[in-house]
Coordinates of C-alpha atoms and ligand atoms in Angstrom, one line a residue:
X228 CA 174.9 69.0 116.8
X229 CA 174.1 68.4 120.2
X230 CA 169.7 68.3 121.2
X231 CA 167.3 67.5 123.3
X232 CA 164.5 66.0 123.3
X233 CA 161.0 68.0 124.2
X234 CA 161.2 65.8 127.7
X235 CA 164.6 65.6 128.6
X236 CA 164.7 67.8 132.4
X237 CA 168.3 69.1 133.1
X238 CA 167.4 69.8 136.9
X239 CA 170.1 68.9 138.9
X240 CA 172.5 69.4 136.4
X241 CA 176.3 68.4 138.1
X242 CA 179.5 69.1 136.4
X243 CA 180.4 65.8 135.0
X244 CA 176.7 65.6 133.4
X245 CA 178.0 68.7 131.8
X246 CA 180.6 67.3 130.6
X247 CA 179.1 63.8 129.4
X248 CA 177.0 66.0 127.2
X249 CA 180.3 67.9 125.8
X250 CA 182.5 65.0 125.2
X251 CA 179.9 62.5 123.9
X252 CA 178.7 65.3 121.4
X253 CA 182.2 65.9 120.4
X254 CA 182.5 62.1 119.6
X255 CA 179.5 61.5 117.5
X256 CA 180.8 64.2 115.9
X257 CA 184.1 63.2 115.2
X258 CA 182.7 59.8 114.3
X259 CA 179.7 60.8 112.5
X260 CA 179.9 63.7 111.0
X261 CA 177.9 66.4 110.6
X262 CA 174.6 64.7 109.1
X263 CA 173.6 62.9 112.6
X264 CA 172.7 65.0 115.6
X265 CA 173.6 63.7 118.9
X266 CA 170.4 63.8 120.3
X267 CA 169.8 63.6 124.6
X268 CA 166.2 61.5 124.6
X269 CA 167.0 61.4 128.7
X270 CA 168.3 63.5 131.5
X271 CA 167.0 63.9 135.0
X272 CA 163.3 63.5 133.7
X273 CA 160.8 62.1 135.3
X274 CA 161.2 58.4 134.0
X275 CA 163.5 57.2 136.6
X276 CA 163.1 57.1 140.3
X277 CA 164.9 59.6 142.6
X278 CA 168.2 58.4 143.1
X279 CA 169.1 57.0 140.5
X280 CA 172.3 58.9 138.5
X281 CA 169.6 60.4 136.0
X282 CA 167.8 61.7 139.1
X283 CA 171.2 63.4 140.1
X284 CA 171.9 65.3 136.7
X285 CA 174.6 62.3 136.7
X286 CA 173.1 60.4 133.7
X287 CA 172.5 60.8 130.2
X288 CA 170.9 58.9 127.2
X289 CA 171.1 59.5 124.3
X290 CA 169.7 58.2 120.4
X291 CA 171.3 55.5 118.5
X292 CA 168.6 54.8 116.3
X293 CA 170.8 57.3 113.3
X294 CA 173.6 55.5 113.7
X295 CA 174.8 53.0 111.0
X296 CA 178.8 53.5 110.8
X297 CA 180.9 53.1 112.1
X298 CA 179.0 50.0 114.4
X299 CA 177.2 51.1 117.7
X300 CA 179.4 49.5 119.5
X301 CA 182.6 51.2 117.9
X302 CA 180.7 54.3 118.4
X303 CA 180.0 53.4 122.3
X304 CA 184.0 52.2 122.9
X305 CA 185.1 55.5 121.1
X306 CA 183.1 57.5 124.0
X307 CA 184.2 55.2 126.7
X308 CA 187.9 56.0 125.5
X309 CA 187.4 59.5 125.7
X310 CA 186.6 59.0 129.4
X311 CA 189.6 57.8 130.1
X312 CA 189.3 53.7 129.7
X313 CA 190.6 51.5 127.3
X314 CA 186.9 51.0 125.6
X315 CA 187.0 47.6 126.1
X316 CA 184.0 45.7 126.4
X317 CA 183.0 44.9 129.9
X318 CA 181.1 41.9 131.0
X319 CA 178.1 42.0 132.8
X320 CA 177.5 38.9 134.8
X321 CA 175.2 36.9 133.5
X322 CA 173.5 36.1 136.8
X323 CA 172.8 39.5 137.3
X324 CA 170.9 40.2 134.1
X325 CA 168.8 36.7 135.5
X326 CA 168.0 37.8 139.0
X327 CA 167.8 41.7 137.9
X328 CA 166.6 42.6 134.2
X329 CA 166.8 46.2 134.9
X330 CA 170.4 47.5 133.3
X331 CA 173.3 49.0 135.5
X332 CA 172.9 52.6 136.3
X333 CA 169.0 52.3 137.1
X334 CA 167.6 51.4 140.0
X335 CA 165.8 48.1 140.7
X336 CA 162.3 48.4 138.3
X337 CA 162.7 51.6 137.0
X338 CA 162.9 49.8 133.6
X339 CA 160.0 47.3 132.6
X340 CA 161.2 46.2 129.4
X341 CA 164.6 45.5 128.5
X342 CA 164.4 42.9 125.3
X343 CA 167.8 43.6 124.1
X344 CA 171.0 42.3 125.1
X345 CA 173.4 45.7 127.8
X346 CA 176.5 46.4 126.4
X347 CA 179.0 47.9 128.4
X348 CA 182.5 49.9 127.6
X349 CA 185.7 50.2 130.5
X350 CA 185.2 54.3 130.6
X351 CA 187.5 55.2 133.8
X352 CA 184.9 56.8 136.3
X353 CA 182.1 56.9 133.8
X354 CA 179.9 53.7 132.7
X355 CA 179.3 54.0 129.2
X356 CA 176.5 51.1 128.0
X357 CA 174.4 50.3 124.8
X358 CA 171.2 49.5 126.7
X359 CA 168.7 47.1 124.5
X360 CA 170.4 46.6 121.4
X361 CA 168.9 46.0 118.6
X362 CA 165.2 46.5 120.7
X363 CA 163.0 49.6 120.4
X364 CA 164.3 51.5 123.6
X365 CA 168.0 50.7 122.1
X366 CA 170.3 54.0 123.1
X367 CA 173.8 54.6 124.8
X368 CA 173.7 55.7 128.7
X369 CA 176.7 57.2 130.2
X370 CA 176.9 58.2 133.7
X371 CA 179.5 59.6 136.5
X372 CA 179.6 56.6 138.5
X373 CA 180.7 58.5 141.5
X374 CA 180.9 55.8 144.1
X375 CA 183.5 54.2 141.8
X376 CA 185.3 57.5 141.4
X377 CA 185.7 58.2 145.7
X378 CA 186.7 54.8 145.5
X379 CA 189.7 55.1 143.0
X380 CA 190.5 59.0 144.6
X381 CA 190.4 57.4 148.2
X382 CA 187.4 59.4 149.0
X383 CA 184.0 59.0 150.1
X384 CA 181.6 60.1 147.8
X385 CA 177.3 60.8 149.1
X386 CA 175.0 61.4 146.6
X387 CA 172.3 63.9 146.6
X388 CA 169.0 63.1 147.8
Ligands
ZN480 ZN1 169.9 55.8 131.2

C-alpha cells in the first residue's frame, strides 16, 4: 500500500511525480508483497532547496528500511526497468562524489550527511538511486530528470521556479 509520511508536502505536484508514485508502488508490490507498505518519507517538503526536482513535485523518496528480499538493489533495478531502462547499474564518477558529497538529484548542500555509498539504476528519463546504503538516511530517490528528457525528445525543457 502506497503512504506518506506526516511531512511529505505534495505541492507542486507534476504528472510524472504522479506517476513515480504509481509505478514505484506497483513494484514494491509486485516485489514485496502485501506485508511492506511503500512508504513516501519525501516529496516537495521543505528539506530541499527550491529547485531542486523535490522542489518541483519532480522527486520522490521513499523507505527502504522494510525491505529485506529480494536485495535493495534488485528492488531499485526492478523500478528503474519499469521506467523504461535496462536497470543496469550506473556509475557515478568517483571524482564527483570527492569534490561533491551531496547525491545526484539534490542541489549542492542540501544534504549534510551522506555516510553511505549512491547507487544508481539506467531508468530511461527517470534517475532511480539508493541514496546511503546501508547508513541511517538509506532510501530509494527517483526523479523526472527533465533536462535529460528534452534532450532525448529534441526539446528544450525550463523548470519551474
Ligand atoms: Zn530525494
Amino acid at each position: 500500500m502506497l503512504k506518506l509520511r506526516p511531512n511529505v508536502s505534495l505541492f507542486n505536484l507534476q504528472p510524472q511525480g504522479h506517476l513515480i508514485l504509481q509505478v514505484v508502488s506497483a513494484v514494491f508490490l509486485e516485489e514485496l508483497g502485501r506485508s511492506i507498505d511503500c512508504e513516501v518519507t519525501s516529496g516537495s517538503d521543505g528539506s530541499h532547496m527550491p529547485g531542486s526536482y523535490h522542489a518541483q513535485g519532480l522527486a520522490f523518496d521513499f523507505s527502504l528500511r522494510p525491505v529485506i528480499e529480494p536485495p535493495k538493489t534488485r528492488l531499485a533495478a526492478a523500478v528503474a526497468r519499469a521506467f523504461g531502462g535496462s536497470g543496469a547499474e550506473v556509475l557515478i564518477p568517483a571524482a564527483a562524489v570527492v569534490v561533491d558529497p551531496t547525491p545526484p538529484g539534490h542541489p549542492a548542500g542540501s544534504v549534510t550527511r551522506q555516510p553511505g555509498p549512491t547507487r544508481a539504476y539506467a531508468a530511461g528519463d527517470f534517475d532511480v538511486l539508493i541514496e546511503d546504503l546501508g547508513g541511517p538516511n538509506e532510501h530509494l530517490h527517483v526523479e523526472w530528470d527533465g533536462k535529460r528528457a528534452a534532450a532525448r525528445a529534441g526539446k528544450v525543457w525550463e523548470p519551474k521556479a
